[in-house]
Coordinates of C-alpha atoms in Angstrom, one line a residue:
Chain A
M1 CA 134.5 133.2 -119.9
R2 CA 137.9 133.9 -118.5
I3 CA 138.3 134.5 -114.7
S4 CA 139.9 137.9 -115.5
T5 CA 136.9 138.9 -117.7
F6 CA 134.5 137.8 -114.9
F7 CA 136.3 140.0 -112.4
Y8 CA 136.6 142.9 -114.9
A9 CA 132.9 142.8 -115.6
F10 CA 132.1 142.6 -111.9
K11 CA 134.4 145.5 -111.1
Q12 CA 133.0 147.6 -113.9
G13 CA 129.5 146.8 -112.8
F14 CA 130.4 147.9 -109.3
K15 CA 132.1 151.1 -110.5
S16 CA 129.1 151.9 -112.8
I17 CA 126.9 152.0 -109.7
F18 CA 128.9 154.9 -108.4
R19 CA 129.4 156.5 -111.9
N20 CA 125.7 156.6 -112.4
R21 CA 124.8 157.2 -108.8
W22 CA 121.4 158.9 -109.5
F23 CA 120.2 156.1 -111.7
S24 CA 121.5 153.6 -109.1
L25 CA 119.7 155.4 -106.3
A26 CA 116.5 155.6 -108.2
S27 CA 116.7 151.9 -109.0
I28 CA 117.5 150.9 -105.5
A29 CA 114.7 153.1 -104.2
T30 CA 112.2 151.5 -106.6
I31 CA 113.2 147.9 -105.9
G32 CA 113.4 148.7 -102.2
A33 CA 109.9 150.3 -102.1
C34 CA 108.3 147.4 -104.0
L35 CA 110.0 144.7 -101.9
F36 CA 109.2 146.6 -98.7
L37 CA 105.5 146.5 -99.6
L38 CA 105.8 142.9 -100.5
G39 CA 107.6 142.0 -97.3
L40 CA 105.2 144.0 -95.2
F41 CA 102.3 142.2 -96.8
Y42 CA 104.0 138.8 -96.3
A43 CA 104.6 139.5 -92.6
V44 CA 101.0 140.4 -92.0
L45 CA 99.8 137.5 -94.1
A46 CA 102.1 135.0 -92.4
N47 CA 100.8 136.1 -89.0
F48 CA 97.2 135.9 -90.1
E49 CA 97.8 132.4 -91.4
H50 CA 99.5 131.5 -88.2
V51 CA 96.5 132.6 -86.2
V52 CA 94.1 130.5 -88.4
K53 CA 96.4 127.5 -88.2
T54 CA 96.6 127.7 -84.4
A55 CA 92.8 127.9 -84.3
E56 CA 92.6 124.9 -86.7
E57 CA 95.0 122.9 -84.6
G58 CA 92.7 123.4 -81.5
V59 CA 89.8 121.8 -83.3
S60 CA 89.5 118.1 -82.6
I61 CA 87.2 115.2 -83.4
T62 CA 86.3 112.9 -80.5
V63 CA 85.5 109.3 -81.1
F64 CA 83.6 107.2 -78.5
F65 CA 83.2 103.4 -78.5
D66 CA 80.5 100.9 -78.0
E67 CA 79.9 99.8 -74.5
D68 CA 82.0 96.8 -73.4
L69 CA 84.3 97.1 -76.5
E70 CA 87.5 95.2 -75.7
E71 CA 90.6 97.3 -75.1
S72 CA 92.5 95.4 -77.9
R73 CA 89.8 96.5 -80.4
I74 CA 90.1 100.1 -79.1
L75 CA 93.8 100.0 -79.6
E76 CA 93.4 98.5 -83.1
I77 CA 91.0 101.4 -84.0
G78 CA 93.5 103.9 -82.6
D79 CA 96.2 102.4 -84.9
M80 CA 93.9 102.6 -87.9
I81 CA 93.1 106.2 -87.2
S82 CA 96.6 107.4 -86.7
K83 CA 97.6 105.9 -90.1
R84 CA 95.1 108.1 -91.9
V85 CA 96.6 111.0 -94.1
E86 CA 94.2 113.5 -92.6
V87 CA 95.4 112.9 -89.1
S88 CA 98.2 114.9 -87.4
N89 CA 97.8 113.6 -83.9
V90 CA 95.7 111.1 -81.9
N91 CA 95.3 111.1 -78.1
Y92 CA 93.8 108.3 -76.2
V93 CA 91.7 109.4 -73.2
S94 CA 90.8 106.5 -70.9
A95 CA 87.5 106.4 -68.9
E96 CA 89.5 107.2 -65.7
E97 CA 91.3 110.2 -67.4
A98 CA 88.0 111.5 -68.7
W99 CA 86.4 111.3 -65.3
E100 CA 89.4 112.9 -63.6
A101 CA 89.3 115.8 -66.1
F102 CA 85.6 116.3 -65.7
R103 CA 85.8 116.1 -61.9
E104 CA 88.6 118.7 -61.7
E105 CA 86.8 121.1 -64.0
Y106 CA 83.2 120.8 -62.8
I107 CA 82.8 119.1 -59.5
G108 CA 85.8 119.6 -57.3
D109 CA 85.9 118.0 -53.8
S110 CA 82.2 117.1 -53.9
S111 CA 83.2 114.2 -56.1
V112 CA 83.7 112.0 -53.1
I113 CA 80.0 111.1 -53.2
F114 CA 80.7 109.0 -56.4
T115 CA 82.2 105.7 -55.5
D116 CA 82.2 104.4 -59.2
N117 CA 83.3 106.1 -62.4
P118 CA 80.1 107.6 -63.8
L119 CA 81.9 108.0 -67.1
E120 CA 82.7 104.4 -67.4
D121 CA 82.0 104.2 -71.1
S122 CA 83.7 107.5 -72.0
A123 CA 87.1 106.2 -73.2
N124 CA 87.8 108.1 -76.4
Y125 CA 90.2 109.3 -79.0
E126 CA 90.9 113.0 -79.5
I127 CA 91.9 113.4 -83.1
Y128 CA 93.7 116.5 -84.5
L129 CA 93.7 117.1 -88.2
K130 CA 96.4 118.3 -90.5
D131 CA 93.9 120.4 -92.5
I132 CA 90.5 121.3 -91.2
S133 CA 89.0 121.0 -94.7
M134 CA 89.6 117.2 -94.4
Q135 CA 87.2 116.9 -91.4
S136 CA 84.2 115.6 -93.2
T137 CA 86.1 112.9 -95.1
L138 CA 87.6 111.7 -91.8
V139 CA 84.3 111.8 -90.0
T140 CA 82.6 109.6 -92.7
Y141 CA 85.5 107.1 -92.3
L142 CA 85.3 107.1 -88.5
E143 CA 81.5 106.6 -88.5
S144 CA 82.0 103.6 -90.7
I145 CA 84.3 101.8 -88.3
Q146 CA 82.7 98.9 -86.4
G147 CA 82.8 99.5 -82.6
V148 CA 82.5 103.3 -82.9
R149 CA 79.5 104.6 -81.1
E150 CA 79.7 108.3 -81.6
V151 CA 81.8 110.9 -83.4
N152 CA 81.8 114.4 -82.0
R153 CA 83.0 117.3 -84.1
S154 CA 82.4 121.0 -84.6
E155 CA 81.0 121.5 -88.1
V156 CA 80.7 125.2 -87.8
A157 CA 84.3 125.8 -86.6
A158 CA 85.6 123.6 -89.4
T159 CA 83.6 125.3 -92.1
A160 CA 84.4 128.8 -90.9
L161 CA 88.2 128.1 -90.5
S162 CA 88.3 126.3 -93.8
G163 CA 86.5 129.3 -95.5
I164 CA 88.9 131.8 -93.9
N165 CA 91.9 129.7 -95.0
M166 CA 90.6 129.6 -98.6
L167 CA 89.9 133.4 -98.5
I168 CA 93.4 134.1 -97.3
T169 CA 94.9 131.9 -100.0
Y170 CA 93.0 133.7 -102.8
I171 CA 93.4 137.2 -101.5
S172 CA 97.1 136.8 -100.8
G173 CA 97.7 135.1 -104.1
G174 CA 96.0 138.0 -105.9
I175 CA 97.8 140.7 -104.0
I176 CA 101.2 139.1 -104.4
I177 CA 100.6 138.7 -108.2
I178 CA 99.6 142.4 -108.4
L179 CA 102.5 143.6 -106.3
L180 CA 104.9 141.5 -108.3
A181 CA 103.6 142.8 -111.6
V182 CA 103.8 146.4 -110.4
S183 CA 107.3 145.8 -109.0
I184 CA 108.5 144.3 -112.2
F185 CA 107.0 147.0 -114.3
L186 CA 108.4 149.8 -112.1
I187 CA 111.8 148.3 -111.8
S188 CA 112.2 147.4 -115.4
N189 CA 111.1 150.9 -116.4
T190 CA 113.8 152.4 -114.1
V191 CA 116.4 150.1 -115.4
T192 CA 115.4 150.8 -119.0
I193 CA 115.6 154.5 -118.6
G194 CA 119.0 154.2 -116.8
I195 CA 120.5 152.0 -119.5
S196 CA 119.0 153.9 -122.4
I197 CA 120.9 157.0 -121.2
R198 CA 124.0 154.9 -121.7
K199 CA 123.0 153.8 -125.1
E200 CA 126.0 155.6 -126.7
E201 CA 128.4 153.8 -124.3
I202 CA 127.0 150.5 -125.6
Q203 CA 127.4 151.6 -129.2
I204 CA 131.0 152.7 -128.7
M205 CA 131.8 149.3 -127.2
K206 CA 130.2 147.5 -130.1
Y207 CA 132.1 149.6 -132.7
I208 CA 135.4 148.8 -131.1
G209 CA 134.6 145.1 -131.4
A210 CA 133.3 144.1 -128.0
T211 CA 131.2 141.0 -128.0
D212 CA 127.6 141.1 -126.7
F213 CA 128.7 139.3 -123.6
F214 CA 131.5 141.7 -122.9
V215 CA 129.1 144.7 -123.2
R216 CA 126.3 143.1 -121.3
A217 CA 128.2 141.5 -118.4
P218 CA 129.0 144.7 -116.5
F219 CA 125.4 145.9 -116.9
V220 CA 124.1 142.6 -115.7
F221 CA 126.4 142.6 -112.6
E222 CA 125.3 146.2 -112.0
G223 CA 121.6 145.1 -112.1
I224 CA 122.2 142.2 -109.8
I225 CA 124.1 144.3 -107.3
I226 CA 121.4 147.0 -107.4
G227 CA 118.8 144.3 -106.9
F228 CA 120.6 142.9 -104.0
I229 CA 121.0 146.3 -102.2
G230 CA 117.4 147.1 -103.1
A231 CA 116.4 143.9 -101.3
V232 CA 118.6 144.1 -98.3
I233 CA 117.5 147.6 -97.3
P234 CA 113.8 146.9 -97.0
L235 CA 114.6 143.6 -95.3
G236 CA 116.6 145.5 -92.7
I237 CA 113.7 148.0 -92.2
I238 CA 111.1 145.3 -92.0
H239 CA 113.3 143.4 -89.4
V240 CA 113.5 146.4 -87.1
L241 CA 109.9 147.5 -87.7
Y242 CA 108.5 144.0 -87.1
S243 CA 110.3 143.5 -83.8
E244 CA 109.3 147.0 -82.6
V245 CA 105.7 146.7 -83.6
I246 CA 105.3 143.2 -82.1
S247 CA 106.8 144.2 -78.8
Y248 CA 104.7 147.4 -78.8
I249 CA 101.5 145.4 -79.3
V250 CA 102.4 142.8 -76.8
V251 CA 103.1 145.4 -74.1
R252 CA 100.3 147.8 -75.0
F253 CA 97.5 145.4 -75.7
D254 CA 97.8 142.7 -73.2
M255 CA 94.4 141.3 -73.9
L256 CA 95.2 140.8 -77.6
N257 CA 98.3 138.9 -76.5
Q258 CA 96.0 136.2 -74.9
L259 CA 94.2 135.7 -78.3
L260 CA 97.1 136.1 -80.8
K261 CA 100.4 134.5 -80.9
F262 CA 102.7 136.4 -83.3
L263 CA 105.3 134.6 -85.3
P264 CA 108.9 135.3 -84.2
V265 CA 110.8 137.5 -86.6
Q266 CA 113.2 134.6 -87.4
V267 CA 110.3 132.5 -88.8
I268 CA 109.2 135.4 -91.0
F269 CA 112.7 136.0 -92.3
D270 CA 113.4 132.3 -93.0
V271 CA 111.1 132.7 -96.0
L272 CA 111.1 136.5 -96.6
A273 CA 114.9 137.0 -96.8
P274 CA 115.7 134.5 -99.5
L275 CA 112.4 135.5 -101.3
C276 CA 113.2 139.2 -101.4
I277 CA 116.9 138.7 -102.2
A278 CA 116.1 136.3 -105.0
L279 CA 113.4 138.6 -106.3
G280 CA 115.6 141.7 -106.2
M281 CA 118.6 140.1 -107.8
G282 CA 116.4 138.3 -110.3
I283 CA 114.6 141.4 -111.4
G284 CA 117.9 143.3 -111.5
F285 CA 119.3 140.6 -113.7
L286 CA 116.4 140.3 -116.0
G287 CA 115.8 144.1 -116.3
S288 CA 119.4 144.8 -117.3
F289 CA 119.8 141.8 -119.5
S290 CA 116.7 142.5 -121.6
T291 CA 117.3 146.3 -121.8
V292 CA 120.9 146.0 -122.9
R293 CA 119.8 143.5 -125.5
K294 CA 117.7 146.2 -127.2
H295 CA 120.8 148.4 -127.8
L296 CA 123.1 145.6 -128.9
S297 CA 122.1 145.6 -132.5
V298 CA 124.8 148.0 -133.7
Chain B
M1 CA 145.9 147.7 -109.4
Q2 CA 149.3 148.4 -110.8
G3 CA 149.5 151.7 -112.7
P4 CA 150.5 152.2 -116.3
D5 CA 154.2 151.9 -117.0
Y6 CA 155.2 155.4 -117.9
E7 CA 158.8 155.0 -116.7
N8 CA 160.0 153.2 -119.8
V9 CA 158.0 154.6 -122.6
P10 CA 160.0 153.9 -125.8
S11 CA 160.2 156.3 -128.7
M12 CA 158.6 155.2 -132.0
N13 CA 161.9 153.8 -133.2
E14 CA 162.5 151.6 -130.2
T15 CA 161.5 148.0 -130.1
S16 CA 158.6 147.5 -127.7
E17 CA 155.6 145.2 -127.1
W18 CA 153.2 147.6 -128.9
K19 CA 154.6 147.8 -132.3
P20 CA 153.6 150.1 -135.1
K21 CA 151.9 148.5 -138.1
A22 CA 155.0 148.1 -140.3
S23 CA 156.6 145.7 -137.9
Q24 CA 153.5 143.5 -137.6
S25 CA 153.3 140.5 -139.9
K26 CA 151.0 140.8 -142.9
S27 CA 147.7 139.1 -142.6
K28 CA 147.4 135.6 -143.9
T29 CA 146.8 135.1 -147.5
R30 CA 143.3 134.0 -148.1
K31 CA 142.7 131.4 -150.8
K32 CA 138.9 131.2 -150.5
K33 CA 136.6 131.1 -153.5
H34 CA 135.2 134.6 -153.9
L35 CA 132.1 135.6 -155.8
I36 CA 134.0 138.4 -157.4
E37 CA 137.5 138.9 -158.8
F38 CA 139.8 139.6 -155.9
S39 CA 143.5 140.1 -155.7
E40 CA 145.6 139.6 -152.6
D41 CA 146.5 143.3 -152.8
D42 CA 142.9 144.3 -152.3
M43 CA 141.9 145.3 -148.8
I44 CA 138.4 146.6 -149.6
V45 CA 136.3 145.6 -152.6
L46 CA 132.7 146.8 -153.2
Q47 CA 131.0 145.4 -156.3
D48 CA 127.7 146.9 -157.4
V49 CA 126.7 147.8 -153.9
H50 CA 123.1 149.1 -153.4
K51 CA 121.7 150.1 -150.1
S52 CA 118.1 151.3 -149.6
Y53 CA 116.7 152.1 -146.3
E54 CA 113.3 150.9 -145.0
T55 CA 111.6 154.0 -146.3
G56 CA 112.7 153.0 -149.8
A57 CA 115.1 155.9 -150.2
P58 CA 118.3 154.7 -151.9
A59 CA 121.5 155.6 -150.1
L60 CA 123.9 153.8 -152.4
S61 CA 123.0 152.9 -156.0
G62 CA 125.6 150.6 -157.5
V63 CA 129.0 151.5 -155.9
N64 CA 132.1 149.8 -157.3
L65 CA 135.3 150.4 -155.3
R66 CA 138.7 148.8 -154.7
I67 CA 141.0 150.0 -152.0
K68 CA 144.5 148.3 -151.9
R69 CA 146.3 147.3 -148.8
G70 CA 148.2 150.1 -147.2
E71 CA 146.4 152.7 -149.3
F72 CA 145.3 156.2 -148.1
A73 CA 142.1 157.5 -149.6
F74 CA 139.7 160.3 -149.0
I75 CA 136.0 159.9 -149.5
V76 CA 134.4 163.3 -150.1
G77 CA 130.9 164.4 -151.1
D78 CA 127.9 166.4 -149.9
S79 CA 125.8 165.4 -147.0
G80 CA 123.5 162.6 -148.0
S81 CA 125.8 161.5 -150.8
G82 CA 126.2 158.1 -149.1
K83 CA 129.6 158.5 -147.4
S84 CA 128.3 157.5 -143.9
T85 CA 126.3 154.6 -145.3
L86 CA 129.5 153.4 -146.9
I87 CA 131.3 153.5 -143.6
K88 CA 128.4 151.7 -141.8
L89 CA 128.5 149.0 -144.5
L90 CA 132.2 148.5 -144.0
L91 CA 131.7 148.3 -140.2
R92 CA 128.9 145.8 -140.9
E93 CA 126.5 148.0 -139.0
L94 CA 124.3 147.8 -142.1
L95 CA 124.1 145.1 -144.8
P96 CA 123.9 145.9 -148.5
T97 CA 120.5 145.5 -150.2
L98 CA 122.4 144.2 -153.3
G99 CA 126.0 143.6 -154.3
E100 CA 129.1 142.3 -152.5
I101 CA 131.5 143.7 -150.0
Y102 CA 134.8 142.1 -149.2
V103 CA 137.2 143.3 -146.5
D104 CA 140.5 141.6 -146.3
G105 CA 139.0 138.7 -148.2
I106 CA 136.0 138.3 -146.0
N107 CA 132.5 138.5 -147.5
V108 CA 131.0 141.0 -145.1
K109 CA 127.4 139.9 -146.0
K110 CA 128.2 136.4 -144.8
I111 CA 129.6 137.3 -141.4
R112 CA 127.3 135.8 -138.8
R113 CA 126.1 138.2 -136.1
K114 CA 128.2 136.5 -133.5
K115 CA 131.4 136.9 -135.5
V116 CA 130.9 140.7 -136.1
P117 CA 132.9 141.8 -133.1
K118 CA 135.9 139.7 -134.3
Y119 CA 135.5 141.3 -137.7
R120 CA 135.4 144.8 -136.3
R121 CA 138.7 144.2 -134.5
K122 CA 140.3 144.3 -137.9
M123 CA 139.3 148.0 -138.0
G124 CA 140.1 151.0 -136.1
V125 CA 137.3 153.6 -136.2
V126 CA 137.4 157.3 -135.5
F127 CA 134.4 159.5 -135.4
Q128 CA 133.8 163.3 -135.7
D129 CA 132.4 163.4 -132.2
F130 CA 135.3 161.3 -130.8
R131 CA 132.9 158.8 -129.1
L132 CA 135.0 158.3 -126.0
L133 CA 133.6 156.8 -122.8
K134 CA 133.0 160.0 -120.9
D135 CA 133.1 158.6 -117.4
R136 CA 136.5 156.9 -117.9
N137 CA 139.9 158.5 -118.2
V138 CA 142.2 158.5 -121.2
Y139 CA 144.1 155.4 -120.0
E140 CA 140.8 153.4 -119.5
N141 CA 139.4 154.5 -122.8
V142 CA 142.4 153.2 -124.7
A143 CA 142.8 150.1 -122.4
F144 CA 139.2 149.2 -123.1
A145 CA 140.0 148.3 -126.7
Q146 CA 142.6 145.8 -125.4
R147 CA 140.4 144.4 -122.7
I148 CA 137.7 143.4 -125.2
I149 CA 140.2 141.2 -127.0
Q150 CA 141.4 139.8 -123.6
V151 CA 145.0 141.1 -123.7
P152 CA 146.5 140.3 -120.3
A153 CA 146.4 143.2 -117.8
K154 CA 150.2 143.3 -117.6
Q155 CA 150.5 143.7 -121.3
I156 CA 147.8 146.4 -121.3
R157 CA 149.8 148.4 -118.8
K158 CA 152.8 148.3 -121.2
N159 CA 150.9 148.9 -124.4
V160 CA 148.7 151.8 -123.4
P161 CA 151.5 154.2 -122.4
Q162 CA 153.3 153.4 -125.6
V163 CA 150.4 154.1 -127.9
L164 CA 149.5 157.2 -126.0
S165 CA 153.1 158.5 -126.4
T166 CA 152.7 157.8 -130.2
V167 CA 149.7 160.2 -130.3
G168 CA 151.5 162.7 -128.0
L169 CA 149.3 162.2 -125.0
A170 CA 151.5 160.3 -122.6
G171 CA 151.2 163.0 -119.9
K172 CA 147.4 163.1 -119.9
Y173 CA 146.6 159.5 -119.2
K174 CA 144.6 160.4 -116.1
A175 CA 142.5 163.1 -117.7
K176 CA 138.8 162.6 -118.3
P177 CA 137.6 163.4 -121.9
R178 CA 135.9 166.6 -120.7
Q179 CA 139.2 167.9 -119.5
L180 CA 140.7 167.6 -123.0
S181 CA 140.6 169.8 -126.0
G182 CA 138.8 168.5 -129.2
G183 CA 142.2 167.7 -130.8
E184 CA 143.3 165.8 -127.7
Q185 CA 140.1 163.8 -127.6
Q186 CA 140.5 162.9 -131.2
R187 CA 144.0 161.7 -130.4
V188 CA 142.7 159.5 -127.7
A189 CA 140.2 158.1 -130.2
L190 CA 143.1 157.5 -132.5
A191 CA 145.1 155.8 -129.8
R192 CA 142.1 153.5 -129.1
A193 CA 141.7 152.7 -132.7
L194 CA 145.4 151.9 -133.1
I195 CA 146.2 149.9 -130.1
N196 CA 145.0 146.6 -131.5
H197 CA 147.0 147.1 -134.8
P198 CA 144.0 147.3 -137.1
D199 CA 144.4 146.4 -140.8
I200 CA 142.1 149.3 -141.7
L201 CA 141.5 152.7 -140.1
L202 CA 138.1 154.2 -140.9
A203 CA 137.9 157.9 -140.0
D204 CA 134.5 159.5 -140.3
E205 CA 135.0 163.3 -140.4
P206 CA 137.9 163.1 -138.0
T207 CA 138.6 166.8 -138.2
G208 CA 134.9 167.9 -138.4
N209 CA 135.0 169.4 -134.8
L210 CA 138.6 170.6 -134.8
D211 CA 140.4 173.9 -135.6
P212 CA 142.8 174.0 -138.5
T213 CA 146.0 173.4 -136.4
N214 CA 144.5 170.4 -134.7
S215 CA 143.0 169.2 -138.0
W216 CA 146.5 169.1 -139.5
E217 CA 148.0 167.4 -136.6
I218 CA 145.4 164.6 -136.7
M219 CA 145.9 164.3 -140.5
K220 CA 149.7 164.0 -140.0
L221 CA 149.1 161.2 -137.4
L222 CA 146.8 159.5 -139.9
E223 CA 149.6 159.7 -142.6
E224 CA 152.1 158.3 -140.1
I225 CA 149.8 155.4 -139.3
N226 CA 149.4 154.8 -143.0
R227 CA 153.1 154.8 -143.5
E228 CA 153.3 152.0 -141.0
G229 CA 151.2 149.9 -143.3
T230 CA 147.6 150.5 -142.2
T231 CA 145.0 151.1 -144.9
V232 CA 143.4 154.5 -144.1
L233 CA 140.0 155.6 -145.3
V234 CA 139.1 159.2 -144.4
V235 CA 135.6 160.6 -144.9
T236 CA 135.9 164.4 -144.9
H237 CA 134.5 167.7 -145.9
N238 CA 137.8 169.5 -145.4
R239 CA 138.6 170.9 -148.8
E240 CA 141.9 172.4 -147.7
I241 CA 143.3 169.2 -146.3
V242 CA 142.1 167.1 -149.3
N243 CA 143.6 169.5 -151.8
A244 CA 146.9 169.8 -149.9
M245 CA 147.6 166.1 -149.2
Q246 CA 147.3 165.0 -152.9
R247 CA 146.0 161.5 -152.1
R248 CA 143.4 159.3 -153.8
V249 CA 140.1 161.1 -153.6
I250 CA 136.8 159.2 -154.1
T251 CA 133.9 161.6 -154.7
M252 CA 130.4 160.5 -154.0
K253 CA 127.3 162.1 -155.3
Q254 CA 123.7 160.9 -154.8
G255 CA 124.7 157.4 -153.8
I256 CA 127.3 156.7 -156.6
I257 CA 131.0 157.4 -157.1
S258 CA 131.1 160.4 -159.4
S259 CA 134.9 160.5 -159.6
D260 CA 137.9 158.6 -158.3
E261 CA 141.3 160.2 -158.8
E262 CA 144.8 159.3 -157.7
K263 CA 146.4 162.3 -156.1
G264 CA 143.2 164.2 -156.6
G265 CA 141.5 167.1 -154.9
Y266 CA 138.1 168.5 -154.2
S267 CA 136.6 169.2 -157.6
N268 CA 135.3 172.6 -158.2
E269 CA 131.7 171.6 -158.5
D270 CA 131.9 170.2 -155.0

């Protein structure tokens, strides 16, 4: 393709948007509405996942050791644990630290009556998991290590969080597939109607001797530009809405703020912006490409 | 973008970039082996061409026809006699069910789909309903035919005004088709058909939507184009024009050629 043909096709595609402004508006509105719903759903979903993930990160497994176990062995066990794939972080809590923390939280100044450390054998590892569903595998492993006296974990929290996570994955996957299918159907219908009206234009070009590429290129550019605009508009609206809604919730419902930590808009848009733009442009491209194809056999 | 060059529009006699057909070199002689007898003078040859549509209804039933280079011929006949099917076959919009069609030595049946655009550029085509791009002005409609064959923009800016002046529309290059009369729209269609110097001009009912004055002007232009060396094939119902012009008349009836006369006219039974 010549550079001049490329620019010609691009210019014609751009001009066509204005020439067929009602069709363009309808297409942009359809793409915009579909991507707006998709974006909104993604923003809610990402926050929900974030809440679950935060909760998961707070769940830890505590490992206690046999009495009089040598410190070198404890360190060796720590090394072994931190090398496991299930593990995201391991904290060593010495007997002194454990007693210090206990004293601060439950006893206060009355602790002066204790001359020795009552939690002498309480040195432990606090283990945080990458994925809560891996807890049982890790616990089995930990219990099998020689020198480990006790492994404390919260089975209920792990099962519940793991279940919620699974549920979110299934529901979000389902809803995204439905939304995408509806979007593609609506958008390709709009594009099909818009291009079918210009069937005669395509025929004329073909009679004059235009190649399929030459006929198709301006339509494809038009589709891509419409898809891009149709993606950018809902992204802008979601950006404003998200920031506004989050600040409203944070100010209005202070109590919620203690429980929930919302994702910053930037984190949402790191995924949502390229996703929506790629979807909009992709659907615009595919819709126009396949529809023009139907009319090319002249 | 630089506008069209209307300052130095030459007359038909002046030498210019866009040259009428007579000053163009003749197409290369083809020495390919053909399935039928074929002389270098033949521009269009149809041998025993049959065309049936999917419904089974025959549109053409054994048409034999030879049109020489630089010839001017009318194709006349009632609606449904096969005239439009013939044009569609020549444009390679349809393929014959049986028989062979050669255009400028090319076996039309054997043209691959990808090569059809290049083949069509040999032809200029004019329709009864003009078929202009409605949202583009006169200049853009004509320039489009050059853009598709990738003529440089600078050359297009020279050629379009010249061909528009040939059809008498130099002053209306900015007008949209809806701002023009039927005759003017047909001239734009003619200019678009001519700008790439086609070997053949196919005109399907070019005067069908025009009043007598405009019809005659279009026919005069077609004659002039033919004088420059282009083979012109005109499908028409216009009895007066056919009888007055005394050119070859091919009459079609129920899918066959019922008469073919040099300097003929509309027969009485038609």
